[in-house]
C-alpha positions as CSV (number, residue, x, y, z in Angstrom):
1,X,6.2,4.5,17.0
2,X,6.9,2.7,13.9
3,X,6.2,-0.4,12.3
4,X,7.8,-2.0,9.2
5,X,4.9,-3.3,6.7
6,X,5.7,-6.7,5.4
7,X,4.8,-8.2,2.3
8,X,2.8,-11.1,2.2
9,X,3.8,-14.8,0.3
10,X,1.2,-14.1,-2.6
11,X,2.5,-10.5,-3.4
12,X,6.7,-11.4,-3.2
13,X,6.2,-14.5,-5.6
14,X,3.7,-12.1,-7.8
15,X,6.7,-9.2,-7.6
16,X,9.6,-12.1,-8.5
17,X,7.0,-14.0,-11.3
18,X,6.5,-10.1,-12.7
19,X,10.0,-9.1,-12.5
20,X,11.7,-12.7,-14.0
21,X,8.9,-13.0,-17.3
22,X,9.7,-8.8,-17.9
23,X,13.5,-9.6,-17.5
24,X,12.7,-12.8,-19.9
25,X,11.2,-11.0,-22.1
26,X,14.2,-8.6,-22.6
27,X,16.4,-11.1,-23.5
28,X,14.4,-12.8,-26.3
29,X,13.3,-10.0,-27.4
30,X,14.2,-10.1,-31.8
31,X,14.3,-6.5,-32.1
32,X,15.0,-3.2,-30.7
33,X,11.5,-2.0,-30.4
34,X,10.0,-4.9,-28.6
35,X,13.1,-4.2,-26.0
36,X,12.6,-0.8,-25.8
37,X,8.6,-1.7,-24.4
38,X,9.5,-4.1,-22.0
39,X,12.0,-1.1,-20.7
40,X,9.3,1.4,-20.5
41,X,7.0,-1.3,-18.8
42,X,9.5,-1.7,-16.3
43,X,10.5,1.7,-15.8
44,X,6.8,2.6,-15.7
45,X,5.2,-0.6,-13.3
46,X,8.8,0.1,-10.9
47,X,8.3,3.8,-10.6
48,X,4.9,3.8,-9.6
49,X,5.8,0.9,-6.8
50,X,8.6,3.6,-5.6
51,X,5.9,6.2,-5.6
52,X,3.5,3.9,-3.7
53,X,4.7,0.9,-2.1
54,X,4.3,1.3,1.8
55,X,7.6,0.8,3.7
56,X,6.6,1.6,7.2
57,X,3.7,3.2,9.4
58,X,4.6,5.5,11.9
59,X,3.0,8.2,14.2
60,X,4.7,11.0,15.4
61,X,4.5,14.5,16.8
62,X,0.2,14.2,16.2
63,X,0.9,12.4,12.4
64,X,0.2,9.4,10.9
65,X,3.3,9.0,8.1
66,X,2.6,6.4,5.5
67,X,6.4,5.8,4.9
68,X,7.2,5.1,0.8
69,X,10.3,5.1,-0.7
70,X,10.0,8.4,-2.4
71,X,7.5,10.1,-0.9
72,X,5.3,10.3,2.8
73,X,1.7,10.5,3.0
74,X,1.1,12.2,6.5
75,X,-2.0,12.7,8.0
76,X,-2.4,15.2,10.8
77,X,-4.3,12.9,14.1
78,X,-7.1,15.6,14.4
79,X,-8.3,15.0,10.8
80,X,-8.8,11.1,12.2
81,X,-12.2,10.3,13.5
82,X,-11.5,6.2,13.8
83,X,-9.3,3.7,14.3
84,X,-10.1,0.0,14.3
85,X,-8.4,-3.3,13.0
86,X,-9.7,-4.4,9.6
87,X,-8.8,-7.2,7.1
88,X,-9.6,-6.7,3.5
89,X,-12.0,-9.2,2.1
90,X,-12.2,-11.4,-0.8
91,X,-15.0,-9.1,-2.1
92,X,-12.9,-6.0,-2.3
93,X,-12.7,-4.8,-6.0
94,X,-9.4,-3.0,-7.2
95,X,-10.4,0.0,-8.9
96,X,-7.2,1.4,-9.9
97,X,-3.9,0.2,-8.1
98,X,-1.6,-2.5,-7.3
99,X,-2.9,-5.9,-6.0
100,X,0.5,-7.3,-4.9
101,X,3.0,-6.1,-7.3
102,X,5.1,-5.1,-4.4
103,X,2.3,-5.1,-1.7
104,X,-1.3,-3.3,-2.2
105,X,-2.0,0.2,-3.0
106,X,-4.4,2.3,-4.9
107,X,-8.1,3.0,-5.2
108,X,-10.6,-0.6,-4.1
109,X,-14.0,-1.3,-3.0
110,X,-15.6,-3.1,-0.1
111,X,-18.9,-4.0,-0.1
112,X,-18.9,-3.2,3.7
113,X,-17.0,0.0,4.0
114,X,-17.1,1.2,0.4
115,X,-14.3,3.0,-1.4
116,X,-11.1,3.5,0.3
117,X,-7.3,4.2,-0.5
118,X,-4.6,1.2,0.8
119,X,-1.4,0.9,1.8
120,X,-0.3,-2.6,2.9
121,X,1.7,-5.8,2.6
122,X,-0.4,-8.4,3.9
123,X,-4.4,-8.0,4.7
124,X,-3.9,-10.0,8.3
125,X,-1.7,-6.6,9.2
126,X,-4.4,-4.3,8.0
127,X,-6.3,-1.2,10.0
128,X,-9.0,1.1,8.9
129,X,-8.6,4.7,9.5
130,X,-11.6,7.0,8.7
131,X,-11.6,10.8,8.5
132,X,-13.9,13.8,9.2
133,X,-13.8,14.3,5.3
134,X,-15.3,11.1,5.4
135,X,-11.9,9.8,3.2
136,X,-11.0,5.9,4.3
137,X,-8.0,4.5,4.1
138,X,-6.6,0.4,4.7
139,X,-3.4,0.7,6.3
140,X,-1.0,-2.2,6.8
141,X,2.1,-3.0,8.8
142,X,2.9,-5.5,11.6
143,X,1.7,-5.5,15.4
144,X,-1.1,-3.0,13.9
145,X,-2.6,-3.5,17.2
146,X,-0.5,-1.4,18.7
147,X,-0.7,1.4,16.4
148,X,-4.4,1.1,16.5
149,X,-4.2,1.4,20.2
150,X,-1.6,3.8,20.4
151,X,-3.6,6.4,17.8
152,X,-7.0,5.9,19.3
153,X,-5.4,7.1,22.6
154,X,-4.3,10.0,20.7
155,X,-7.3,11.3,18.8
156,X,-9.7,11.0,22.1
């Protein structure tokens, strides 16, 4: 099973804002040292999106694969206690991540669940997994109903 994880208005608008006033800034930049830092901003903020940006959710063969352009995250089924649809709040505080520069990943806070690792587009598509390590993560892709479903078959 897999599902594709879509970005949500706020974050494409933030990711086209971002990427036009860095391109901007390029241009009109006077000299070769303010051109060379807007490079290395960009090179830096568009590697760590390629490292990080969820593409897809998937489960297969007893894994939960966090799908990212470079890289997956898997996580074995039997290191999954819960399952269950969440949607991030207003409240949650970003302690070190991305909070839409193409979608939502990194280290925030909840009030209600506490600290936790995401991966999403849009918080209407999100689901909470918790593991026996006690180690949360937000999860995000569409239908995530049916993953939900389909995994909590699979670690009972």
């Amino acid at each position: 099973m897999r599902k594709k994880v879509k970005l949500s208005a706020w974050s494409t608008i933030m990711t086209l804002i971002g990427l036009i006033v860095l391109l901007a800034a390029f241009c009109f930049a006077k000299d070769s040292l303010a051109k060379y830092i807007v490079v290395g901003a960009l090179v830096v903020l568009c590697f760590t999106a390629l490292c990080y940006m969820p593409l897809s959710i998937s489960v297969k063969n007893g894994v939960l694969n966090i799908n990212r352009p470079l890289k997956i995250k898997s996580i074995p089924l039997s290191l999954i206690t819960s399952v269950e649809l969440y949607s991030p709040t207003m409240a949650s505080r970003r302690i070190c991540g991305s909070g839409g520069w193409f979608g939502y990943y990194g280290w925030f806070k909840e009030p209600s669940i506490g600290k936790y690792f995401a991966y999403y587009g849009k918080a209407s598509d999100c689901f909470l997994v918790t593991l026996k390590d006690g180690k949360k993560y937000v999860l995000g892709c569409e239908a995530p109903n049916e993953i939900v479903e389909y995994i909590n078959k699979h670690i009972k």
